[in-house]
């Protein structure tokens, strides 16, 4: 079955880069997403990557995809205290499906 | 506009009450979703509506009753809930996967924090 794994915690100093990792098992995944959730709030879509891409960059965010190893990462450059949140990786298997499979989320703590 | 709105923001209800959660989007999305999220867990899918028709019901107890009155609105009617139903209820919307216009990203509302006493 489908499974998405993430490490649960990450702590970085303000100004450093953060790298949040995710592994998935469904080889038919077509889109992979990163969502951010601040305390008491809904999920904010940060970025997505299509499975035929290796990298996507959007301002401070860089997504890397290693399809062979089914490994996805989100790099946040110049991490700020406002980046403290839970980050969810999610996969979507393709047309005809409505299901997003979420990882358990990585709690990012930024130390001032 | 990529906003999904939800009301109320907080709701406290007794086990004998009837209440409704509301969700609205104006992005022209034809797929709408209800999720339940417990603390420190990822969202769990409850229902999916596609073109105002119920497409997926993830074996949700009948005390939760969804309704999609039109393409912009989604309701969740609550009746005789249990304390374990206390959670954050999230609404989301996306393009419909049947329209074959990827990438089908789901946009989430801020959620309704429900407490059942």
PDB file of C-alpha atoms in Angstrom:
ATOM      1  CA  UNK A   1       0.000   0.000   0.000  1.00  0.00           C
ATOM      2  CA  UNK A   2       0.937   3.621  -0.132  1.00  0.00           C
ATOM      3  CA  UNK A   3       3.111   5.003   2.623  1.00  0.00           C
ATOM      4  CA  UNK A   4       4.836   8.334   3.162  1.00  0.00           C
ATOM      5  CA  UNK A   5       7.519   8.684   5.815  1.00  0.00           C
ATOM      6  CA  UNK A   6       9.010  11.802   7.379  1.00  0.00           C
ATOM      7  CA  UNK A   7      11.206  12.446  10.368  1.00  0.00           C
ATOM      8  CA  UNK A   8       9.139  14.001  13.139  1.00  0.00           C
ATOM      9  CA  UNK A   9      11.358  16.849  14.339  1.00  0.00           C
ATOM     10  CA  UNK A  10      13.964  19.263  13.001  1.00  0.00           C
ATOM     11  CA  UNK A  11      15.624  22.119  14.842  1.00  0.00           C
ATOM     12  CA  UNK A  12      17.720  24.788  13.108  1.00  0.00           C
ATOM     13  CA  UNK A  13      19.176  28.196  13.934  1.00  0.00           C
ATOM     14  CA  UNK A  14      17.733  31.313  12.373  1.00  0.00           C
ATOM     15  CA  UNK A  15      19.559  32.130   9.139  1.00  0.00           C
ATOM     16  CA  UNK A  16      20.655  28.529   8.492  1.00  0.00           C
ATOM     17  CA  UNK A  17      19.161  26.274   5.825  1.00  0.00           C
ATOM     18  CA  UNK A  18      16.590  23.654   6.764  1.00  0.00           C
ATOM     19  CA  UNK A  19      16.217  20.384   4.897  1.00  0.00           C
ATOM     20  CA  UNK A  20      13.092  18.312   5.472  1.00  0.00           C
ATOM     21  CA  UNK A  21      13.105  14.821   4.011  1.00  0.00           C
ATOM     22  CA  UNK A  22      10.338  12.516   2.868  1.00  0.00           C
ATOM     23  CA  UNK A  23      10.240   9.025   1.384  1.00  0.00           C
ATOM     24  CA  UNK A  24       7.300   7.445  -0.385  1.00  0.00           C
ATOM     25  CA  UNK A  25       6.507   3.981  -1.655  1.00  0.00           C
ATOM     26  CA  UNK A  26       3.964   4.431  -4.449  1.00  0.00           C
ATOM     27  CA  UNK A  27       5.892   4.322  -7.715  1.00  0.00           C
ATOM     28  CA  UNK A  28       2.843   5.609  -9.589  1.00  0.00           C
ATOM     29  CA  UNK A  29       2.926   8.925  -7.707  1.00  0.00           C
ATOM     30  CA  UNK A  30       2.561  11.713 -10.213  1.00  0.00           C
ATOM     31  CA  UNK A  31       2.611  14.814  -8.021  1.00  0.00           C
ATOM     32  CA  UNK A  32       4.277  15.390  -4.694  1.00  0.00           C
ATOM     33  CA  UNK A  33       3.361  18.316  -2.485  1.00  0.00           C
ATOM     34  CA  UNK A  34       4.659  20.190   0.503  1.00  0.00           C
ATOM     35  CA  UNK A  35       2.181  21.759   2.903  1.00  0.00           C
ATOM     36  CA  UNK A  36       2.906  23.992   5.910  1.00  0.00           C
ATOM     37  CA  UNK A  37       0.684  24.067   8.984  1.00  0.00           C
ATOM     38  CA  UNK A  38       1.120  26.690  11.683  1.00  0.00           C
ATOM     39  CA  UNK A  39      -0.393  26.064  15.134  1.00  0.00           C
ATOM     40  CA  UNK A  40      -4.203  26.143  15.083  1.00  0.00           C
ATOM     41  CA  UNK A  41      -4.321  26.846  11.359  1.00  0.00           C
ATOM     42  CA  UNK A  42      -5.193  24.983   8.177  1.00  0.00           C
ATOM     43  CA  UNK A  43      -2.704  23.601   5.675  1.00  0.00           C
ATOM     44  CA  UNK A  44      -0.974  26.044   3.349  1.00  0.00           C
ATOM     45  CA  UNK A  45       0.221  24.659   0.022  1.00  0.00           C
ATOM     46  CA  UNK A  46       3.891  25.639  -0.337  1.00  0.00           C
ATOM     47  CA  UNK A  47       4.917  23.964  -3.558  1.00  0.00           C
ATOM     48  CA  UNK A  48       4.579  20.829  -5.643  1.00  0.00           C
ATOM     49  CA  UNK A  49       6.723  18.865  -8.060  1.00  0.00           C
ATOM     50  CA  UNK A  50       5.740  16.620 -10.923  1.00  0.00           C
ATOM     51  CA  UNK A  51       7.330  13.185 -10.969  1.00  0.00           C
ATOM     52  CA  UNK A  52       9.245  13.836 -14.206  1.00  0.00           C
ATOM     53  CA  UNK A  53      11.123  16.749 -12.607  1.00  0.00           C
ATOM     54  CA  UNK A  54      14.289  16.541 -10.513  1.00  0.00           C
ATOM     55  CA  UNK A  55      14.208  19.973  -8.947  1.00  0.00           C
ATOM     56  CA  UNK A  56      11.958  22.959  -8.492  1.00  0.00           C
ATOM     57  CA  UNK A  57      12.948  26.288  -6.984  1.00  0.00           C
ATOM     58  CA  UNK A  58      10.602  28.960  -5.708  1.00  0.00           C
ATOM     59  CA  UNK A  59      12.242  31.870  -3.867  1.00  0.00           C
ATOM     60  CA  UNK A  60      13.658  30.420  -0.601  1.00  0.00           C
ATOM     61  CA  UNK A  61      12.235  26.955  -1.283  1.00  0.00           C
ATOM     62  CA  UNK A  62      13.998  24.217  -3.250  1.00  0.00           C
ATOM     63  CA  UNK A  63      12.384  20.834  -3.829  1.00  0.00           C
ATOM     64  CA  UNK A  64      14.560  17.909  -4.881  1.00  0.00           C
ATOM     65  CA  UNK A  65      13.107  14.636  -6.146  1.00  0.00           C
ATOM     66  CA  UNK A  66      15.051  11.398  -6.510  1.00  0.00           C
ATOM     67  CA  UNK A  67      12.523   9.183  -8.224  1.00  0.00           C
ATOM     68  CA  UNK A  68      14.790   6.149  -8.215  1.00  0.00           C
ATOM     69  CA  UNK A  69      15.077   6.233  -4.415  1.00  0.00           C
ATOM     70  CA  UNK A  70      11.538   7.655  -3.964  1.00  0.00           C
ATOM     71  CA  UNK A  71      13.025  10.462  -1.896  1.00  0.00           C
ATOM     72  CA  UNK A  72      11.745  14.021  -1.737  1.00  0.00           C
ATOM     73  CA  UNK A  73      13.281  16.926   0.133  1.00  0.00           C
ATOM     74  CA  UNK A  74      12.340  20.511   0.895  1.00  0.00           C
ATOM     75  CA  UNK A  75      15.138  22.975   1.500  1.00  0.00           C
ATOM     76  CA  UNK A  76      14.332  26.315   3.097  1.00  0.00           C
ATOM     77  CA  UNK A  77      17.130  28.839   2.688  1.00  0.00           C
ATOM     78  CA  UNK A  78      17.781  31.531   5.326  1.00  0.00           C
ATOM     79  CA  UNK A  79      15.284  29.983   7.734  1.00  0.00           C
ATOM     80  CA  UNK A  80      13.295  32.517   9.750  1.00  0.00           C
ATOM     81  CA  UNK A  81      11.324  32.188  13.003  1.00  0.00           C
ATOM     82  CA  UNK A  82       8.146  32.527  10.919  1.00  0.00           C
ATOM     83  CA  UNK A  83       9.064  29.239   9.245  1.00  0.00           C
ATOM     84  CA  UNK A  84       8.435  27.373  12.512  1.00  0.00           C
ATOM     85  CA  UNK A  85       5.552  25.020  11.724  1.00  0.00           C
ATOM     86  CA  UNK A  86       4.711  21.438  10.827  1.00  0.00           C
ATOM     87  CA  UNK A  87       5.576  20.490   7.256  1.00  0.00           C
ATOM     88  CA  UNK A  88       3.642  17.697   5.549  1.00  0.00           C
ATOM     89  CA  UNK A  89       4.792  15.845   2.486  1.00  0.00           C
ATOM     90  CA  UNK A  90       1.922  14.403   0.408  1.00  0.00           C
ATOM     91  CA  UNK A  91       1.693  12.289  -2.716  1.00  0.00           C
ATOM     92  CA  UNK A  92      -1.012  12.089  -5.353  1.00  0.00           C
ATOM     93  CA  UNK A  93      -1.220   8.991  -7.491  1.00  0.00           C
ATOM     94  CA  UNK A  94      -2.905  10.399 -10.547  1.00  0.00           C
ATOM     95  CA  UNK A  95      -6.022  10.985 -12.611  1.00  0.00           C
ATOM     96  CA  UNK A  96      -9.180   9.399 -11.319  1.00  0.00           C
ATOM     97  CA  UNK A  97      -7.997   9.543  -7.733  1.00  0.00           C
ATOM     98  CA  UNK A  98      -8.829  12.184  -5.167  1.00  0.00           C
ATOM     99  CA  UNK A  99      -6.596  10.773  -2.519  1.00  0.00           C
ATOM    100  CA  UNK A 100      -3.636  12.596  -1.090  1.00  0.00           C
ATOM    101  CA  UNK A 101      -1.467  10.388   1.085  1.00  0.00           C
ATOM    102  CA  UNK A 102       0.144  12.495   3.795  1.00  0.00           C
ATOM    103  CA  UNK A 103       3.267  11.861   5.810  1.00  0.00           C
ATOM    104  CA  UNK A 104       3.029  12.295   9.582  1.00  0.00           C
ATOM    105  CA  UNK A 105       4.574  15.758   9.382  1.00  0.00           C
ATOM    106  CA  UNK A 106       7.917  17.227  10.442  1.00  0.00           C
ATOM    107  CA  UNK A 107       7.859  19.837  13.179  1.00  0.00           C
ATOM    108  CA  UNK A 108      10.423  22.525  12.335  1.00  0.00           C
ATOM    109  CA  UNK A 109      11.641  24.618  15.259  1.00  0.00           C
ATOM    110  CA  UNK A 110      13.729  27.702  14.466  1.00  0.00           C
ATOM    111  CA  UNK A 111      16.001  28.924  17.234  1.00  0.00           C
ATOM    112  CA  UNK A 112      16.535  32.712  17.243  1.00  0.00           C
TER     113      UNK A 112
ATOM    114  CA  UNK B   1      -8.032  34.164  -5.182  1.00  0.00           C
ATOM    115  CA  UNK B   2      -6.961  30.852  -3.611  1.00  0.00           C
ATOM    116  CA  UNK B   3      -9.029  31.190  -0.462  1.00  0.00           C
ATOM    117  CA  UNK B   4     -11.217  28.590   1.149  1.00  0.00           C
ATOM    118  CA  UNK B   5     -13.282  29.957   4.014  1.00  0.00           C
ATOM    119  CA  UNK B   6     -14.771  27.985   6.888  1.00  0.00           C
ATOM    120  CA  UNK B   7     -17.252  28.902   9.598  1.00  0.00           C
ATOM    121  CA  UNK B   8     -17.362  28.809  12.523  1.00  0.00           C
ATOM    122  CA  UNK B   9     -13.740  28.975  13.599  1.00  0.00           C
ATOM    123  CA  UNK B  10     -14.497  27.299  16.927  1.00  0.00           C
ATOM    124  CA  UNK B  11     -17.485  25.200  17.977  1.00  0.00           C
ATOM    125  CA  UNK B  12     -18.336  23.635  21.319  1.00  0.00           C
ATOM    126  CA  UNK B  13     -21.312  21.291  21.305  1.00  0.00           C
ATOM    127  CA  UNK B  14     -22.925  18.771  23.587  1.00  0.00           C
ATOM    128  CA  UNK B  15     -23.502  15.185  22.562  1.00  0.00           C
ATOM    129  CA  UNK B  16     -27.221  15.799  21.945  1.00  0.00           C
ATOM    130  CA  UNK B  17     -26.782  18.937  19.844  1.00  0.00           C
ATOM    131  CA  UNK B  18     -27.168  19.365  16.092  1.00  0.00           C
ATOM    132  CA  UNK B  19     -24.790  21.786  14.404  1.00  0.00           C
ATOM    133  CA  UNK B  20     -23.341  22.433  10.948  1.00  0.00           C
ATOM    134  CA  UNK B  21     -19.932  23.374   9.630  1.00  0.00           C
ATOM    135  CA  UNK B  22     -19.751  25.482   6.484  1.00  0.00           C
ATOM    136  CA  UNK B  23     -17.138  25.831   3.768  1.00  0.00           C
ATOM    137  CA  UNK B  24     -17.012  28.101   0.731  1.00  0.00           C
ATOM    138  CA  UNK B  25     -14.666  28.558  -2.224  1.00  0.00           C
ATOM    139  CA  UNK B  26     -14.831  30.744  -5.328  1.00  0.00           C
ATOM    140  CA  UNK B  27     -11.993  29.261  -7.340  1.00  0.00           C
ATOM    141  CA  UNK B  28     -14.296  27.327  -9.676  1.00  0.00           C
ATOM    142  CA  UNK B  29     -13.118  24.044  -8.177  1.00  0.00           C
ATOM    143  CA  UNK B  30     -15.476  21.135  -8.724  1.00  0.00           C
ATOM    144  CA  UNK B  31     -13.973  18.794  -6.119  1.00  0.00           C
ATOM    145  CA  UNK B  32     -14.459  19.561  -2.421  1.00  0.00           C
ATOM    146  CA  UNK B  33     -13.275  17.626   0.603  1.00  0.00           C
ATOM    147  CA  UNK B  34     -13.818  17.205   4.328  1.00  0.00           C
ATOM    148  CA  UNK B  35     -10.896  16.111   6.468  1.00  0.00           C
ATOM    149  CA  UNK B  36     -10.606  15.404  10.189  1.00  0.00           C
ATOM    150  CA  UNK B  37      -7.328  16.198  11.917  1.00  0.00           C
ATOM    151  CA  UNK B  38      -6.416  15.135  15.444  1.00  0.00           C
ATOM    152  CA  UNK B  39      -3.576  16.826  17.305  1.00  0.00           C
ATOM    153  CA  UNK B  40      -0.091  16.024  16.014  1.00  0.00           C
ATOM    154  CA  UNK B  41      -1.497  13.862  13.191  1.00  0.00           C
ATOM    155  CA  UNK B  42      -1.914  14.388   9.450  1.00  0.00           C
ATOM    156  CA  UNK B  43      -5.404  15.089   8.063  1.00  0.00           C
ATOM    157  CA  UNK B  44      -7.650  12.057   7.483  1.00  0.00           C
ATOM    158  CA  UNK B  45      -9.972  12.161   4.506  1.00  0.00           C
ATOM    159  CA  UNK B  46     -13.683  11.860   5.359  1.00  0.00           C
ATOM    160  CA  UNK B  47     -15.668  12.786   2.228  1.00  0.00           C
ATOM    161  CA  UNK B  48     -15.100  13.927  -1.350  1.00  0.00           C
ATOM    162  CA  UNK B  49     -17.644  15.673  -3.546  1.00  0.00           C
ATOM    163  CA  UNK B  50     -17.135  15.764  -7.289  1.00  0.00           C
ATOM    164  CA  UNK B  51     -19.456  18.042  -9.264  1.00  0.00           C
ATOM    165  CA  UNK B  52     -21.762  18.267  -6.234  1.00  0.00           C
ATOM    166  CA  UNK B  53     -22.113  14.490  -5.993  1.00  0.00           C
ATOM    167  CA  UNK B  54     -20.682  12.427  -3.140  1.00  0.00           C
ATOM    168  CA  UNK B  55     -17.766  10.536  -4.633  1.00  0.00           C
ATOM    169  CA  UNK B  56     -15.940   9.137  -1.612  1.00  0.00           C
ATOM    170  CA  UNK B  57     -17.151   8.321   1.892  1.00  0.00           C
ATOM    171  CA  UNK B  58     -14.282   6.911   3.932  1.00  0.00           C
ATOM    172  CA  UNK B  59     -16.521   4.777   6.167  1.00  0.00           C
ATOM    173  CA  UNK B  60     -17.465   7.797   8.241  1.00  0.00           C
ATOM    174  CA  UNK B  61     -20.133   7.262  10.958  1.00  0.00           C
ATOM    175  CA  UNK B  62     -23.603   8.474  10.036  1.00  0.00           C
ATOM    176  CA  UNK B  63     -23.525  11.115  12.787  1.00  0.00           C
ATOM    177  CA  UNK B  64     -21.534  13.108  10.195  1.00  0.00           C
ATOM    178  CA  UNK B  65     -23.672  14.062   7.204  1.00  0.00           C
ATOM    179  CA  UNK B  66     -22.124  16.025   4.319  1.00  0.00           C
ATOM    180  CA  UNK B  67     -24.043  18.195   1.892  1.00  0.00           C
ATOM    181  CA  UNK B  68     -22.992  20.088  -1.223  1.00  0.00           C
ATOM    182  CA  UNK B  69     -25.781  22.578  -2.068  1.00  0.00           C
ATOM    183  CA  UNK B  70     -23.894  24.075  -5.015  1.00  0.00           C
ATOM    184  CA  UNK B  71     -20.463  24.140  -6.586  1.00  0.00           C
ATOM    185  CA  UNK B  72     -19.131  26.740  -4.129  1.00  0.00           C
ATOM    186  CA  UNK B  73     -20.524  25.464  -0.849  1.00  0.00           C
ATOM    187  CA  UNK B  74     -19.923  22.424   1.287  1.00  0.00           C
ATOM    188  CA  UNK B  75     -21.588  21.685   4.615  1.00  0.00           C
ATOM    189  CA  UNK B  76     -20.998  19.084   7.285  1.00  0.00           C
ATOM    190  CA  UNK B  77     -23.993  18.394   9.505  1.00  0.00           C
ATOM    191  CA  UNK B  78     -23.228  17.052  12.956  1.00  0.00           C
ATOM    192  CA  UNK B  79     -25.611  15.144  15.216  1.00  0.00           C
ATOM    193  CA  UNK B  80     -25.144  13.074  18.373  1.00  0.00           C
ATOM    194  CA  UNK B  81     -21.364  13.356  18.309  1.00  0.00           C
ATOM    195  CA  UNK B  82     -19.028  11.684  20.774  1.00  0.00           C
ATOM    196  CA  UNK B  83     -16.166  13.309  22.711  1.00  0.00           C
ATOM    197  CA  UNK B  84     -13.672  11.429  20.520  1.00  0.00           C
ATOM    198  CA  UNK B  85     -15.010  13.407  17.537  1.00  0.00           C
ATOM    199  CA  UNK B  86     -13.316  16.515  18.945  1.00  0.00           C
ATOM    200  CA  UNK B  87     -10.773  17.580  16.326  1.00  0.00           C
ATOM    201  CA  UNK B  88      -9.907  20.199  13.711  1.00  0.00           C
ATOM    202  CA  UNK B  89     -12.210  19.789  10.698  1.00  0.00           C
ATOM    203  CA  UNK B  90     -10.659  20.975   7.475  1.00  0.00           C
ATOM    204  CA  UNK B  91     -12.342  21.700   4.185  1.00  0.00           C
ATOM    205  CA  UNK B  92     -10.373  21.670   0.937  1.00  0.00           C
ATOM    206  CA  UNK B  93     -11.058  22.145  -2.748  1.00  0.00           C
ATOM    207  CA  UNK B  94      -9.293  21.326  -6.001  1.00  0.00           C
ATOM    208  CA  UNK B  95      -9.826  20.968  -9.685  1.00  0.00           C
ATOM    209  CA  UNK B  96     -11.623  17.724 -10.357  1.00  0.00           C
ATOM    210  CA  UNK B  97      -9.294  14.903 -11.370  1.00  0.00           C
ATOM    211  CA  UNK B  98     -11.837  13.867 -13.984  1.00  0.00           C
ATOM    212  CA  UNK B  99     -11.201  17.156 -15.785  1.00  0.00           C
ATOM    213  CA  UNK B 100      -7.640  15.992 -16.437  1.00  0.00           C
ATOM    214  CA  UNK B 101      -6.147  19.422 -15.775  1.00  0.00           C
ATOM    215  CA  UNK B 102      -3.266  18.755 -13.383  1.00  0.00           C
ATOM    216  CA  UNK B 103      -1.754  19.276 -10.882  1.00  0.00           C
ATOM    217  CA  UNK B 104      -4.933  18.967  -8.736  1.00  0.00           C
ATOM    218  CA  UNK B 105      -3.430  20.654  -5.746  1.00  0.00           C
ATOM    219  CA  UNK B 106      -5.818  20.904  -2.840  1.00  0.00           C
ATOM    220  CA  UNK B 107      -6.359  24.251  -1.150  1.00  0.00           C
ATOM    221  CA  UNK B 108      -7.322  24.070   2.503  1.00  0.00           C
ATOM    222  CA  UNK B 109      -9.423  26.325   4.662  1.00  0.00           C
ATOM    223  CA  UNK B 110      -8.347  27.394   8.163  1.00  0.00           C
ATOM    224  CA  UNK B 111     -10.481  24.726   9.804  1.00  0.00           C
ATOM    225  CA  UNK B 112     -13.146  24.549  12.489  1.00  0.00           C
ATOM    226  CA  UNK B 113     -11.894  23.537  15.936  1.00  0.00           C
ATOM    227  CA  UNK B 114     -14.674  21.298  17.285  1.00  0.00           C
ATOM    228  CA  UNK B 115     -14.986  20.322  20.934  1.00  0.00           C
ATOM    229  CA  UNK B 116     -17.663  17.818  21.949  1.00  0.00           C
ATOM    230  CA  UNK B 117     -18.543  17.874  25.649  1.00  0.00           C
TER     231      UNK B 117
END
